[in-house]
Every structure is written in structure tokens, then in C-alpha cells.
Amino acid sequence: MSLKLMMPDLFKTIAFRLTLWYAGIFSVSSCVAFALFYFLATQTLQEQTDRDLLEKARYFSTVIQRNGIMGASKLAVIEAQAAGEKRIFFRLLYPNGEVFASSHMSYWKDISVDLDAINTLSHTKGHVFTTWLIRPNDQKARVLYSFVAQNVILQTGIAMDFQSKFISAFKTVFIAAMGFIIIFSAVSGLFLSRKALSGVKAITRTANSISAANLEKRVPVTGNQDELDLLAHTVNRMLDRIEALIQSIREMSDNIAHDLKSPLTRIRGFAEIALINMDNIDNYRGMAANTIEESDRLLDMINTMLVISKAEAGEGEFFYKSVNLTAMVQEAWDLFVPVAEDKCIDFTHEVPAHVQIEADAKMLQRAFANLLDNALKYTREKGRVHVDLRSETDGFVYIRVADTGPGIDSACFEKIFERFYRAESSRTSTGTGLGLSFARTVARQHKGDLIVTSQLGKGSVFTMKLPYRNVQII
Ligand code: ADP
């Protein structure tokens, strides 16, 4: 495996992307919180300033009522001096904007009389606020226009220095805090994503360390029942299946090698005998006949394997036509009568007249013959084998082969249908271990099944179930 595959590009890793997301979301949320705080704070400060200005206007109004215009003019100078002439100013205006009294205005010379504001004020008869920028130090000033007596307008402005100080302090805090937040969120994001993905690393490590030779390794499961645990379970289940598959492939290839070896060794033996006795023509005849027989057995085995493999891969070549099942069972039974007689087996059958289905006759014959062959092969002398054919109302036709043979351990009910499986006790009798696998494949290819019921020491019943769908009973 290349190093590039094992060490992914840092920028493409999920950990890096998660860190980026984490830092991004954290920083954006912090920015939003800061912006909200900034907006509320400046708003509150401005409202406080506006309230102060309105308070001044009310004071001027009272003074005019008591001491007249002159009193207000003096108040403008005194008030400005008391608060600081760079902090506050007062102008008293006629409604046409003409200034008739003011505090010391050298600092505030940039702020003229805003005729638009006066115009608006004349219409609303309330008060109007404006905001100005005082050069050269770009300080903001809040200015109020308000009627303090009939035909007397007070223009008063206040430096928003507190707000400016707040903004500059806020900027410093904001930059420092954001720097800290970005670094903190990136570090904690990296830590969290690494912690969250540590399980993935363990899975990757295990997957990398697994080879055909050590398939027994498994991903560690933490028991947290989280997504990574689920993934680990899934990977482990997959590894179990792969291991079982490789094991069965291994067993199958061992069996194939073994089953091919014996007939080939026999063929070689026949040829050797013929070579040693070159003069005897009968040896040649014997060798040819035996070679043909062994070759037929080999071909039969290979063909059976091919039929099973193709059917399992969904590529089975089955040719369906109308088959008289009654006749087929009867003929097969007839064929096996001599074998049964040889072993003194009570071989009986019971078939209704003319059961006809759509099937591949050749395949079905071979499958059924395998069942009969097994029943007669594994049943001891003087035993019983019974065959019957029934069509049921559940939509299936049942061909049953029941014997009084040795029976099969229930733990092996599935195993006997595996390719090349032969029970230990059956090794002494002839066979390839393909008969039942073939018969079940054929039944399933017909959308039916092959089922076994058995009791050790009492006997077995193999039932081939074929669908009733395309069945005709005449
Ligand atoms: P083979 O008969 O060539 O060994 P099969 O695939 O036909 O292969 O059967 C697989 C195994 O199932 C047999 O080896 C035998 O152990 C068991 N078996 C099959 N039929 C019977 C039966 N009628 N009674 C007892 N055991 C059986």
C-alpha cells in the first residue's frame, strides 16, 4: 500500500475539516454576540446622552420662564463653562436659524445651524436630534434642537467622548477576545474531532493490518453504543463473513483437488499397467474402458459443479417444458429397483396419476435420482425406502423420499447441502458430496426447495417442494 494512501493529505482529513467548521462556527457566533452587545451598548449610551440633552432643554425652558432671554443667555455661558467648553455648547436661535446667544463656540465652529432640523422641528413642535462629526479628531457630537420658549430654539450639543472611549476599548477587547476565541476554538476543535475520530483510526489500523493470513483480527468495540461502535460492529460482521467465505473457498478447493486427484491417479494406474503388459491387447481394452468410466465420473462432477455455480450466480441454463411428474417418479423408481433388490430393501412408492408441471426434465431427473441413490446407499440391508408424490392445496407439489437409514444429526441439516460436504460416517461409501447441493439448487431454480427431516438411528425424509403455480393435474 502506498504511503500516500496510508497518510491522507492533512487538508482533506475529516479532523481538519471538523476543526475548521468548529472554529468557524464558534468565531461567527462570538462575532454575532459581540455585534449584539456593541449595538445594545451604543444604543443605551446614545439614549442616555439624549436624555441629558432633553434635561438641559427643560432647564433652559424653566430659566426663560423665570429670568427671560437674558437669563438663558447667561445660563448658556455658565453651563458650558461648568461642564467644560469642549464637552457641551448652547446656542439660542430664532425660528429662522439666526443665533442671538451662545456659549463659547471656538471648539464647536464646525457645527453650524442645521436649517433642515429647524424646519422639521417647526413642524413637529417637539425636538430633533442630529449627530455631527467634529474635526480634526473625528469626535462625534449629539445635537438637540428644541423649542425652549415661543420663538426661541435651543441648539445644544454634547461631545460623545464616552461613546468614543467605549468604542476604542471595545475594539481592543474585541480583537484580543477574537484572537483568543479563534485559537481556543481551533485547538479544542482539533482535540474534539481527534477524540471523536480516534475510533475510525482504530478501524483503519485494524483493516490495514488484516491480510489473508490473519483474518481473525477484529476491530475493538468500546461498548459505548455510539456510531463508531456500530461501524466497528458492521466491519467485524463483514470480516466474519469474509473469513467464512475464504474458509469455505479454501475447503472447497481442497475438496476439488482431493476429488480430482483420486480418479486421475486411477487413470494413471491403468495406463501404467497397460504399458507394463504391452503385449496383452485385453489390458488396453480394460484400460480404455476404465479410463472412459473415470473420465465420465470426472466430467459428471465438473458438470455438476458448473450447474451449481451457474445457478447460484443466477446464470443457470434451465429449459422448461411440460413434464409428467408421475411418469418421471415411476421411471426413476423402476431404475433403482435392482439396487434395492441387491440390498433386500423394501422399496415402495405411491404416486397419483398424471401430475404434470413445467420443469427442466433432465435436471429434475438427476436431482431426484440423487435422492433415491442416497436413500438406497445409506439404508442398510433389509431396510425400507418409500417414495411418494403429493400435490397440496398450499400451491406446491411434494416428492418425498423416506428411508430407514442411519439418520442425520440435526446440527448437520444445513451442512449436508454444502458442496463437497460428506459426513464422517459416509466416507466409506462412494460419492462426491455434490448430490444434495445439486438437488437443492435444482429445486430452488424451480422456485421450490429441498427440505430434510431426520432422526439419528431412525431414518431421514428428503422432501422436494416444487411450486404449484405452473402445475397441471389431469
Ligand atoms: P454424497 O452422497 O455423494 O456423499 P450428498 O451431497 O448426496 O453427497 O450427501 C451429502 C451427505 O449427506 C452424505 O455424505 C451423507 O453424509 C448425508 N446424507 C445424504 N443423504 C442421506 C440419507 N438418506 N441418509 C443419511 N445421510 C445422508
Short mmCIF file of C-alpha atoms and ligand atoms in Angstrom, two decimals:
data_model
loop_
_atom_site.label_atom_id
_atom_site.label_comp_id
_atom_site.label_asym_id
_atom_site.label_seq_id
_atom_site.Cartn_x
_atom_site.Cartn_y
_atom_site.Cartn_z
CA MET A 1 0.00 0.00 0.00
CA SER A 2 1.43 3.38 -0.94
CA LEU A 3 2.38 5.85 1.78
CA LYS A 4 0.07 8.42 0.18
CA LEU A 5 -2.89 6.11 0.78
CA MET A 6 -1.94 5.49 4.38
CA MET A 7 -1.32 9.16 5.26
CA PRO A 8 -4.07 11.30 3.83
CA ASP A 9 -3.47 14.93 2.89
CA LEU A 10 -3.93 16.92 6.13
CA PHE A 11 -6.23 19.43 4.45
CA LYS A 12 -8.51 16.66 3.22
CA THR A 13 -8.88 14.93 6.58
CA ILE A 14 -12.23 14.97 8.37
CA ALA A 15 -10.40 16.09 11.54
CA PHE A 16 -9.09 19.18 9.74
CA ARG A 17 -12.47 19.98 8.20
CA LEU A 18 -14.25 19.49 11.52
CA THR A 19 -11.71 21.76 13.23
CA LEU A 20 -12.32 24.39 10.54
CA TRP A 21 -16.08 24.11 10.98
CA TYR A 22 -15.83 24.18 14.74
CA ALA A 23 -13.52 27.24 14.73
CA GLY A 24 -15.67 28.93 12.05
CA ILE A 25 -18.98 28.40 13.86
CA PHE A 26 -17.51 29.39 17.22
CA SER A 27 -15.92 32.55 15.79
CA VAL A 28 -19.01 33.61 13.83
CA SER A 29 -21.23 33.07 16.90
CA SER A 30 -18.82 35.11 19.01
CA CYS A 31 -18.82 37.88 16.38
CA VAL A 32 -22.62 37.93 16.39
CA ALA A 33 -22.66 38.09 20.21
CA PHE A 34 -20.11 40.94 20.18
CA ALA A 35 -22.06 42.82 17.49
CA LEU A 36 -25.26 42.47 19.51
CA PHE A 37 -23.56 43.65 22.65
CA TYR A 38 -21.96 46.59 20.76
CA PHE A 39 -25.29 47.62 19.25
CA LEU A 40 -27.13 47.48 22.60
CA ALA A 41 -24.35 49.31 24.47
CA THR A 42 -24.06 52.18 21.93
CA GLN A 43 -27.84 52.41 21.79
CA THR A 44 -28.04 52.70 25.58
CA LEU A 45 -25.26 55.30 25.67
CA GLN A 46 -26.97 57.37 22.98
CA GLU A 47 -30.31 57.17 24.80
CA GLN A 48 -28.59 58.37 27.97
CA THR A 49 -26.98 61.29 26.05
CA ASP A 50 -30.35 62.20 24.51
CA ARG A 51 -31.97 62.18 27.94
CA ASP A 52 -29.22 64.50 29.28
CA LEU A 53 -29.76 66.94 26.38
CA LEU A 54 -33.53 66.95 26.89
CA GLU A 55 -32.95 67.63 30.58
CA LYS A 56 -30.84 70.69 29.63
CA ALA A 57 -33.59 71.89 27.27
CA ARG A 58 -36.18 71.63 30.04
CA TYR A 59 -33.88 73.55 32.38
CA PHE A 60 -33.43 76.33 29.79
CA SER A 61 -37.18 76.47 29.32
CA THR A 62 -37.69 76.97 33.08
CA VAL A 63 -34.96 79.62 33.25
CA ILE A 64 -36.50 81.58 30.31
CA GLN A 65 -39.86 81.48 32.03
CA ARG A 66 -38.35 82.85 35.23
CA ASN A 67 -35.49 85.13 34.07
CA GLY A 68 -36.30 85.79 30.42
CA ILE A 69 -33.99 85.57 27.40
CA MET A 70 -31.13 87.33 29.14
CA GLY A 71 -31.17 84.78 31.93
CA ALA A 72 -30.99 81.95 29.39
CA SER A 73 -28.13 83.64 27.51
CA LYS A 74 -26.11 83.86 30.73
CA LEU A 75 -27.03 80.28 31.61
CA ALA A 76 -25.64 79.09 28.25
CA VAL A 77 -22.20 80.52 29.05
CA ILE A 78 -22.20 79.36 32.69
CA GLU A 79 -23.42 75.85 31.96
CA ALA A 80 -20.83 75.36 29.20
CA GLN A 81 -18.02 76.63 31.41
CA ALA A 82 -19.16 74.41 34.29
CA ALA A 83 -19.31 71.22 32.19
CA GLY A 84 -16.30 72.12 30.03
CA GLU A 85 -16.47 74.13 26.80
CA LYS A 86 -15.13 71.21 24.83
CA ARG A 87 -17.83 68.98 26.23
CA ILE A 88 -21.01 70.93 25.73
CA PHE A 89 -22.26 74.00 23.88
CA PHE A 90 -25.53 76.00 23.81
CA ARG A 91 -26.94 78.28 21.13
CA LEU A 92 -30.17 80.19 21.34
CA LEU A 93 -31.79 80.75 17.95
CA TYR A 94 -34.79 82.40 16.40
CA PRO A 95 -37.00 80.08 14.34
CA ASN A 96 -35.30 81.40 11.16
CA GLY A 97 -31.99 79.99 12.41
CA GLU A 98 -30.44 83.32 13.45
CA VAL A 99 -28.21 82.90 16.54
CA PHE A 100 -28.78 85.51 19.24
CA ALA A 101 -26.81 83.98 22.13
CA SER A 102 -24.34 81.13 22.62
CA SER A 103 -21.66 79.66 24.83
CA HIS A 104 -18.02 79.84 23.77
CA MET A 105 -18.01 78.17 20.32
CA SER A 106 -14.36 78.05 19.16
CA TYR A 107 -14.20 74.24 19.61
CA TRP A 108 -17.62 73.75 18.01
CA LYS A 109 -17.17 76.04 15.00
CA ASP A 110 -17.73 73.11 12.58
CA ILE A 111 -21.26 72.69 13.87
CA SER A 112 -23.49 75.15 12.08
CA VAL A 113 -27.20 75.66 12.41
CA ASP A 114 -29.00 72.89 10.58
CA LEU A 115 -31.93 74.58 8.86
CA ASP A 116 -33.44 71.25 7.86
CA ALA A 117 -33.53 70.20 11.50
CA ILE A 118 -35.16 73.56 12.43
CA ASN A 119 -37.66 73.04 9.65
CA THR A 120 -38.54 69.59 10.94
CA LEU A 121 -38.72 70.98 14.48
CA SER A 122 -41.17 73.71 13.39
CA HIS A 123 -43.44 71.03 12.01
CA THR A 124 -43.23 68.59 14.89
CA LYS A 125 -43.08 71.19 17.72
CA GLY A 126 -41.12 68.59 19.72
CA HIS A 127 -37.40 68.13 19.47
CA VAL A 128 -34.95 66.98 16.81
CA PHE A 129 -31.66 65.14 17.33
CA THR A 130 -28.74 65.12 14.86
CA THR A 131 -25.26 63.63 15.04
CA TRP A 132 -22.14 65.52 13.89
CA LEU A 133 -18.51 64.76 13.38
CA ILE A 134 -16.12 67.30 14.86
CA ARG A 135 -12.83 67.73 13.01
CA PRO A 136 -9.90 67.30 13.35
CA ASN A 137 -10.11 64.47 15.92
CA ASP A 138 -13.23 62.90 14.39
CA GLN A 139 -15.15 63.05 17.60
CA LYS A 140 -18.89 62.56 17.42
CA ALA A 141 -21.34 65.06 18.89
CA ARG A 142 -25.02 64.64 19.57
CA VAL A 143 -27.01 67.83 18.90
CA LEU A 144 -30.53 68.68 20.07
CA TYR A 145 -32.89 71.29 18.62
CA SER A 146 -35.76 72.11 20.93
CA PHE A 147 -38.20 75.00 21.49
CA VAL A 148 -37.48 76.39 24.96
CA ALA A 149 -39.93 79.35 24.64
CA GLN A 150 -42.19 80.82 21.98
CA ASN A 151 -39.91 81.60 19.01
CA VAL A 152 -36.78 80.55 20.91
CA ILE A 153 -34.95 77.40 19.90
CA LEU A 154 -32.16 75.88 21.92
CA GLN A 155 -29.41 74.16 19.94
CA THR A 156 -27.29 72.24 22.38
CA GLY A 157 -24.62 69.69 21.58
CA ILE A 158 -22.62 67.30 23.69
CA ALA A 159 -19.38 65.53 22.83
CA MET A 160 -19.92 61.80 22.71
CA ASP A 161 -16.43 61.21 24.15
CA PHE A 162 -17.63 58.48 26.47
CA GLN A 163 -19.02 56.60 23.49
CA SER A 164 -15.75 57.08 21.57
CA LYS A 165 -13.78 55.78 24.54
CA PHE A 166 -16.17 52.84 24.77
CA ILE A 167 -15.75 52.08 21.05
CA SER A 168 -11.95 52.14 21.19
CA ALA A 169 -11.94 49.98 24.35
CA PHE A 170 -14.42 47.66 22.70
CA LYS A 171 -12.19 47.37 19.60
CA THR A 172 -9.19 46.38 21.76
CA VAL A 173 -11.23 43.85 23.73
CA PHE A 174 -12.86 42.55 20.55
CA ILE A 175 -9.54 41.96 18.73
CA ALA A 176 -7.94 40.30 21.77
CA ALA A 177 -11.03 38.21 22.51
CA MET A 178 -11.48 37.13 18.89
CA GLY A 179 -7.81 36.14 18.66
CA PHE A 180 -8.20 34.05 21.78
CA ILE A 181 -11.53 32.57 20.64
CA ILE A 182 -10.16 31.56 17.22
CA ILE A 183 -7.06 29.91 18.74
CA PHE A 184 -9.10 28.30 21.53
CA SER A 185 -11.82 27.01 19.18
CA ALA A 186 -9.24 25.66 16.70
CA VAL A 187 -7.33 23.83 19.45
CA SER A 188 -10.45 22.49 21.16
CA GLY A 189 -11.99 21.65 17.74
CA LEU A 190 -8.88 19.69 16.82
CA PHE A 191 -8.90 17.94 20.18
CA LEU A 192 -12.61 17.07 19.98
CA SER A 193 -12.51 15.90 16.37
CA ARG A 194 -9.44 13.77 17.04
CA LYS A 195 -11.12 12.27 20.08
CA ALA A 196 -14.31 11.62 18.11
CA LEU A 197 -12.41 10.09 15.20
CA SER A 198 -10.00 8.02 17.25
CA GLY A 199 -12.38 5.05 16.74
CA VAL A 200 -12.11 5.47 12.96
CA LYS A 201 -8.32 5.36 13.29
CA ALA A 202 -8.58 2.09 15.22
CA ILE A 203 -10.81 0.66 12.48
CA THR A 204 -8.40 1.83 9.76
CA ARG A 205 -5.43 0.39 11.67
CA THR A 206 -7.17 -2.99 12.02
CA ALA A 207 -8.28 -3.00 8.38
CA ASN A 208 -4.71 -2.19 7.30
CA SER A 209 -3.21 -4.90 9.46
CA ILE A 210 -5.58 -7.55 8.12
CA SER A 211 -4.28 -9.79 5.39
CA ALA A 212 -5.43 -13.16 4.11
CA ALA A 213 -3.11 -14.78 6.66
CA ASN A 214 -4.51 -13.08 9.78
CA LEU A 215 -8.18 -12.65 9.01
CA GLU A 216 -9.09 -13.43 12.59
CA LYS A 217 -8.26 -9.86 13.77
CA ARG A 218 -11.24 -7.72 14.78
CA VAL A 219 -11.85 -4.01 15.33
CA PRO A 220 -12.04 -3.19 19.06
CA VAL A 221 -15.60 -2.41 20.24
CA THR A 222 -15.83 0.15 23.08
CA GLY A 223 -19.38 -0.75 24.13
CA ASN A 224 -20.44 2.93 24.03
CA GLN A 225 -23.18 2.00 21.53
CA ASP A 226 -22.30 5.10 19.50
CA GLU A 227 -21.97 5.44 15.72
CA LEU A 228 -18.35 4.29 15.79
CA ASP A 229 -19.30 1.23 17.79
CA LEU A 230 -21.96 0.47 15.19
CA LEU A 231 -19.37 0.90 12.45
CA ALA A 232 -16.94 -1.37 14.33
CA HIS A 233 -19.70 -4.00 14.68
CA THR A 234 -20.52 -3.73 10.97
CA VAL A 235 -16.84 -4.04 9.97
CA ASN A 236 -16.45 -7.04 12.31
CA ARG A 237 -19.56 -8.70 10.85
CA MET A 238 -18.19 -8.10 7.37
CA LEU A 239 -14.84 -9.61 8.41
CA ASP A 240 -16.69 -12.63 9.87
CA ARG A 241 -18.42 -13.16 6.54
CA ILE A 242 -15.21 -12.71 4.54
CA GLU A 243 -13.41 -15.13 6.85
CA ALA A 244 -16.20 -17.70 6.50
CA LEU A 245 -16.22 -17.21 2.74
CA ILE A 246 -12.45 -17.60 2.41
CA GLN A 247 -12.61 -20.63 4.69
CA SER A 248 -15.31 -22.25 2.54
CA ILE A 249 -13.41 -21.41 -0.67
CA ARG A 250 -10.31 -22.97 0.89
CA GLU A 251 -12.23 -26.09 1.91
CA MET A 252 -13.87 -26.32 -1.49
CA SER A 253 -10.61 -26.03 -3.40
CA ASP A 254 -9.09 -28.67 -1.07
CA ASN A 255 -12.05 -30.94 -1.78
CA ILE A 256 -11.91 -30.34 -5.53
CA ALA A 257 -8.17 -31.08 -5.53
CA HIS A 258 -8.76 -34.21 -3.50
CA ASP A 259 -11.68 -35.44 -5.61
CA LEU A 260 -9.83 -34.83 -8.86
CA LYS A 261 -6.68 -36.49 -7.59
CA SER A 262 -8.22 -39.91 -6.94
CA PRO A 263 -9.69 -40.58 -10.44
CA LEU A 264 -6.59 -39.11 -12.11
CA THR A 265 -4.36 -41.39 -10.02
CA ARG A 266 -6.55 -44.34 -11.05
CA ILE A 267 -6.37 -43.38 -14.75
CA ARG A 268 -2.59 -43.13 -14.43
CA GLY A 269 -2.52 -46.57 -12.79
CA PHE A 270 -4.50 -48.14 -15.64
CA ALA A 271 -2.12 -46.60 -18.18
CA GLU A 272 0.89 -47.89 -16.26
CA ILE A 273 -0.49 -51.45 -16.17
CA ALA A 274 -1.18 -51.28 -19.93
CA LEU A 275 2.39 -50.10 -20.54
CA ILE A 276 3.91 -52.90 -18.44
CA ASN A 277 1.87 -55.54 -20.28
CA MET A 278 2.15 -54.07 -23.78
CA ASP A 279 1.61 -57.42 -25.49
CA ASN A 280 -1.75 -58.08 -23.95
CA ILE A 281 -4.49 -56.40 -26.01
CA ASP A 282 -7.04 -57.09 -23.25
CA ASN A 283 -5.08 -54.79 -20.94
CA TYR A 284 -5.52 -52.00 -23.46
CA ARG A 285 -9.26 -52.69 -23.67
CA GLY A 286 -9.53 -52.70 -19.87
CA MET A 287 -7.50 -49.51 -19.64
CA ALA A 288 -9.67 -47.77 -22.24
CA ALA A 289 -12.92 -48.85 -20.55
CA ASN A 290 -11.70 -47.81 -17.10
CA THR A 291 -10.35 -44.51 -18.41
CA ILE A 292 -13.70 -43.76 -20.04
CA GLU A 293 -15.54 -44.62 -16.83
CA GLU A 294 -13.25 -42.46 -14.65
CA SER A 295 -13.32 -39.63 -17.17
CA ASP A 296 -17.13 -39.78 -17.24
CA ARG A 297 -17.17 -39.55 -13.45
CA LEU A 298 -14.81 -36.60 -13.58
CA LEU A 299 -16.83 -34.87 -16.28
CA ASP A 300 -20.01 -35.54 -14.37
CA MET A 301 -18.51 -33.99 -11.26
CA ILE A 302 -17.23 -30.95 -13.15
CA ASN A 303 -20.58 -30.51 -14.92
CA THR A 304 -22.48 -30.77 -11.63
CA MET A 305 -20.20 -28.14 -10.10
CA LEU A 306 -20.74 -25.88 -13.09
CA VAL A 307 -24.54 -26.25 -12.89
CA ILE A 308 -24.50 -25.35 -9.17
CA SER A 309 -22.12 -22.39 -9.60
CA LYS A 310 -24.03 -21.01 -12.57
CA ALA A 311 -27.40 -21.39 -10.83
CA GLU A 312 -26.04 -19.66 -7.70
CA ALA A 313 -24.72 -16.82 -9.85
CA GLY A 314 -28.17 -16.51 -11.48
CA GLU A 315 -26.86 -17.79 -14.82
CA GLY A 316 -28.42 -21.27 -14.70
CA GLU A 317 -29.29 -22.77 -18.07
CA PHE A 318 -32.61 -24.46 -17.37
CA PHE A 319 -35.02 -25.38 -20.16
CA TYR A 320 -38.61 -25.61 -19.00
CA LYS A 321 -41.26 -27.69 -20.66
CA SER A 322 -44.27 -29.69 -19.57
CA VAL A 323 -43.08 -32.70 -17.54
CA ASN A 324 -45.18 -35.66 -16.46
CA LEU A 325 -44.02 -35.89 -12.87
CA THR A 326 -45.91 -39.13 -12.25
CA ALA A 327 -44.07 -40.82 -15.11
CA MET A 328 -40.74 -39.34 -14.07
CA VAL A 329 -41.01 -40.62 -10.47
CA GLN A 330 -42.24 -44.01 -11.69
CA GLU A 331 -39.36 -44.38 -14.20
CA ALA A 332 -36.73 -43.40 -11.64
CA TRP A 333 -38.22 -45.81 -9.14
CA ASP A 334 -38.11 -48.60 -11.76
CA LEU A 335 -34.47 -47.79 -12.47
CA PHE A 336 -33.48 -48.18 -8.83
CA VAL A 337 -35.46 -51.36 -8.13
CA PRO A 338 -32.44 -53.63 -8.91
CA VAL A 339 -30.25 -51.67 -6.45
CA ALA A 340 -32.93 -52.05 -3.77
CA GLU A 341 -33.26 -55.76 -4.53
CA ASP A 342 -29.49 -56.22 -4.19
CA LYS A 343 -29.72 -54.89 -0.62
CA CYS A 344 -33.07 -56.57 0.12
CA ILE A 345 -34.58 -53.16 0.79
CA ASP A 346 -38.35 -52.83 0.93
CA PHE A 347 -38.61 -50.21 -1.85
CA THR A 348 -42.17 -48.86 -2.27
CA HIS A 349 -43.83 -45.91 -3.97
CA GLU A 350 -47.14 -44.11 -4.08
CA VAL A 351 -47.87 -41.67 -6.91
CA PRO A 352 -51.18 -40.17 -8.08
CA ALA A 353 -51.98 -40.38 -11.77
CA HIS A 354 -50.73 -37.71 -14.21
CA VAL A 355 -49.21 -34.92 -12.20
CA GLN A 356 -47.76 -32.54 -14.73
CA ILE A 357 -45.63 -29.44 -14.14
CA GLU A 358 -43.43 -27.04 -16.09
CA ALA A 359 -39.85 -28.06 -15.36
CA ASP A 360 -36.43 -28.90 -16.73
CA ALA A 361 -36.96 -32.68 -17.01
CA LYS A 362 -33.27 -33.62 -17.21
CA MET A 363 -32.25 -31.57 -14.18
CA LEU A 364 -35.23 -32.77 -12.15
CA GLN A 365 -34.49 -36.41 -13.06
CA ARG A 366 -30.88 -36.07 -11.93
CA ALA A 367 -31.87 -34.32 -8.70
CA PHE A 368 -34.49 -36.99 -7.89
CA ALA A 369 -32.06 -39.77 -8.81
CA ASN A 370 -29.55 -38.31 -6.31
CA LEU A 371 -32.19 -38.54 -3.55
CA LEU A 372 -33.02 -42.16 -4.42
CA ASP A 373 -29.34 -43.04 -4.74
CA ASN A 374 -28.60 -41.59 -1.28
CA ALA A 375 -31.60 -43.29 0.34
CA LEU A 376 -30.64 -46.70 -1.03
CA LYS A 377 -26.92 -46.12 -0.46
CA TYR A 378 -27.20 -45.10 3.22
CA THR A 379 -30.01 -47.54 4.19
CA ARG A 380 -28.70 -50.84 5.49
CA GLU A 381 -29.83 -54.20 4.06
CA LYS A 382 -33.43 -55.14 4.78
CA GLY A 383 -34.33 -51.54 5.48
CA ARG A 384 -37.16 -49.57 3.92
CA VAL A 385 -37.30 -46.77 1.35
CA HIS A 386 -40.60 -45.19 0.41
CA VAL A 387 -41.25 -42.63 -2.34
CA ASP A 388 -44.41 -40.63 -2.71
CA LEU A 389 -45.72 -37.72 -4.72
CA ARG A 390 -48.45 -35.39 -3.45
CA SER A 391 -49.97 -32.18 -4.71
CA GLU A 392 -51.18 -29.98 -1.86
CA THR A 393 -53.52 -27.01 -1.67
CA ASP A 394 -50.69 -24.71 -0.48
CA GLY A 395 -49.54 -24.32 -4.09
CA PHE A 396 -46.77 -26.94 -4.04
CA VAL A 397 -46.14 -30.47 -5.24
CA TYR A 398 -44.12 -32.61 -2.80
CA ILE A 399 -41.85 -35.50 -3.80
CA ARG A 400 -40.82 -37.34 -0.63
CA VAL A 401 -38.06 -39.92 -0.27
CA ALA A 402 -38.18 -41.54 3.19
CA ASP A 403 -35.65 -44.10 4.36
CA THR A 404 -34.80 -46.09 7.48
CA GLY A 405 -31.09 -45.29 7.12
CA PRO A 406 -28.69 -44.02 9.86
CA GLY A 407 -30.38 -40.62 10.03
CA ILE A 408 -28.64 -37.23 10.15
CA ASP A 409 -27.62 -35.16 13.16
CA SER A 410 -29.84 -32.03 13.24
CA ALA A 411 -26.65 -29.91 13.58
CA CYS A 412 -25.76 -31.05 10.05
CA PHE A 413 -29.12 -30.30 8.41
CA GLU A 414 -27.66 -27.29 6.59
CA LYS A 415 -24.15 -28.67 6.14
CA ILE A 416 -25.23 -31.67 4.06
CA PHE A 417 -26.40 -29.24 1.34
CA GLU A 418 -22.98 -27.63 1.09
CA ARG A 419 -20.82 -28.55 -1.84
CA PHE A 420 -18.45 -31.48 -1.11
CA TYR A 421 -19.76 -32.00 2.41
CA ARG A 422 -19.74 -35.65 3.38
CA ALA A 423 -20.46 -36.83 6.90
CA GLU A 424 -17.57 -38.64 8.55
CA SER A 425 -19.64 -41.86 8.67
CA SER A 426 -20.35 -41.66 4.92
CA ARG A 427 -16.73 -41.52 3.79
CA THR A 428 -16.63 -45.30 3.30
CA SER A 429 -19.39 -45.23 0.66
CA THR A 430 -18.90 -43.83 -2.84
CA GLY A 431 -19.92 -40.26 -3.55
CA THR A 432 -18.70 -36.75 -4.27
CA GLY A 433 -20.62 -34.67 -1.73
CA LEU A 434 -22.30 -32.82 -4.59
CA GLY A 435 -25.61 -34.77 -4.85
CA LEU A 436 -27.70 -32.85 -2.28
CA SER A 437 -26.17 -29.50 -3.19
CA PHE A 438 -27.17 -30.16 -6.81
CA ALA A 439 -30.67 -31.35 -5.88
CA ARG A 440 -31.36 -28.29 -3.73
CA THR A 441 -30.03 -25.96 -6.44
CA VAL A 442 -32.37 -27.56 -8.97
CA ALA A 443 -35.36 -27.31 -6.60
CA ARG A 444 -34.59 -23.66 -5.85
CA GLN A 445 -34.07 -22.89 -9.52
CA HIS A 446 -37.65 -24.11 -9.99
CA LYS A 447 -38.69 -21.67 -7.20
CA GLY A 448 -39.10 -24.60 -4.86
CA ASP A 449 -36.85 -26.10 -2.17
CA LEU A 450 -35.35 -29.29 -0.78
CA ILE A 451 -36.00 -29.92 2.92
CA VAL A 452 -34.66 -32.60 5.25
CA THR A 453 -36.15 -34.04 8.42
CA SER A 454 -34.28 -36.79 10.16
CA GLN A 455 -33.77 -38.63 13.39
CA LEU A 456 -30.46 -40.29 14.23
CA GLY A 457 -30.80 -44.06 14.11
CA LYS A 458 -34.32 -43.95 12.68
CA GLY A 459 -34.03 -42.56 9.19
CA SER A 460 -34.39 -39.48 7.03
CA VAL A 461 -37.01 -37.85 4.84
CA PHE A 462 -35.95 -35.64 1.95
CA THR A 463 -38.81 -33.59 0.53
CA MET A 464 -38.52 -31.81 -2.76
CA LYS A 465 -41.03 -28.99 -2.92
CA LEU A 466 -41.94 -27.63 -6.35
CA PRO A 467 -44.35 -24.74 -6.94
CA TYR A 468 -47.89 -25.46 -7.89
CA ARG A 469 -48.08 -22.25 -9.94
CA ASN A 470 -47.36 -23.90 -13.24
CA VAL A 471 -48.69 -27.28 -12.23
CA GLN A 472 -51.45 -29.10 -14.06
CA ILE A 473 -53.24 -32.08 -12.56
CA ILE A 474 -55.07 -34.05 -15.21
P1 ADP B 1 -22.68 -37.98 -1.22
O1 ADP B 1 -23.88 -38.84 -1.03
O2 ADP B 1 -22.04 -38.13 -2.53
O3 ADP B 1 -21.70 -38.08 -0.09
P2 ADP B 1 -24.56 -35.86 -0.99
O4 ADP B 1 -24.41 -34.38 -1.25
O5 ADP B 1 -25.59 -36.56 -1.74
O6 ADP B 1 -23.13 -36.44 -1.18
O7 ADP B 1 -24.85 -36.02 0.56
C1 ADP B 1 -24.07 -35.31 1.49
C2 ADP B 1 -24.02 -36.06 2.81
O8 ADP B 1 -25.31 -36.10 3.41
C3 ADP B 1 -23.66 -37.51 2.66
O9 ADP B 1 -22.27 -37.67 2.65
C4 ADP B 1 -24.30 -38.14 3.87
O10 ADP B 1 -23.44 -37.97 4.98
C5 ADP B 1 -25.53 -37.29 4.11
N1 ADP B 1 -26.75 -37.96 3.54
C6 ADP B 1 -27.33 -37.69 2.36
N2 ADP B 1 -28.44 -38.46 2.20
C7 ADP B 1 -28.57 -39.20 3.33
C8 ADP B 1 -29.50 -40.16 3.78
N3 ADP B 1 -30.54 -40.53 3.02
N4 ADP B 1 -29.32 -40.71 4.99
C9 ADP B 1 -28.27 -40.35 5.77
N5 ADP B 1 -27.33 -39.44 5.40
C10 ADP B 1 -27.48 -38.87 4.18
#
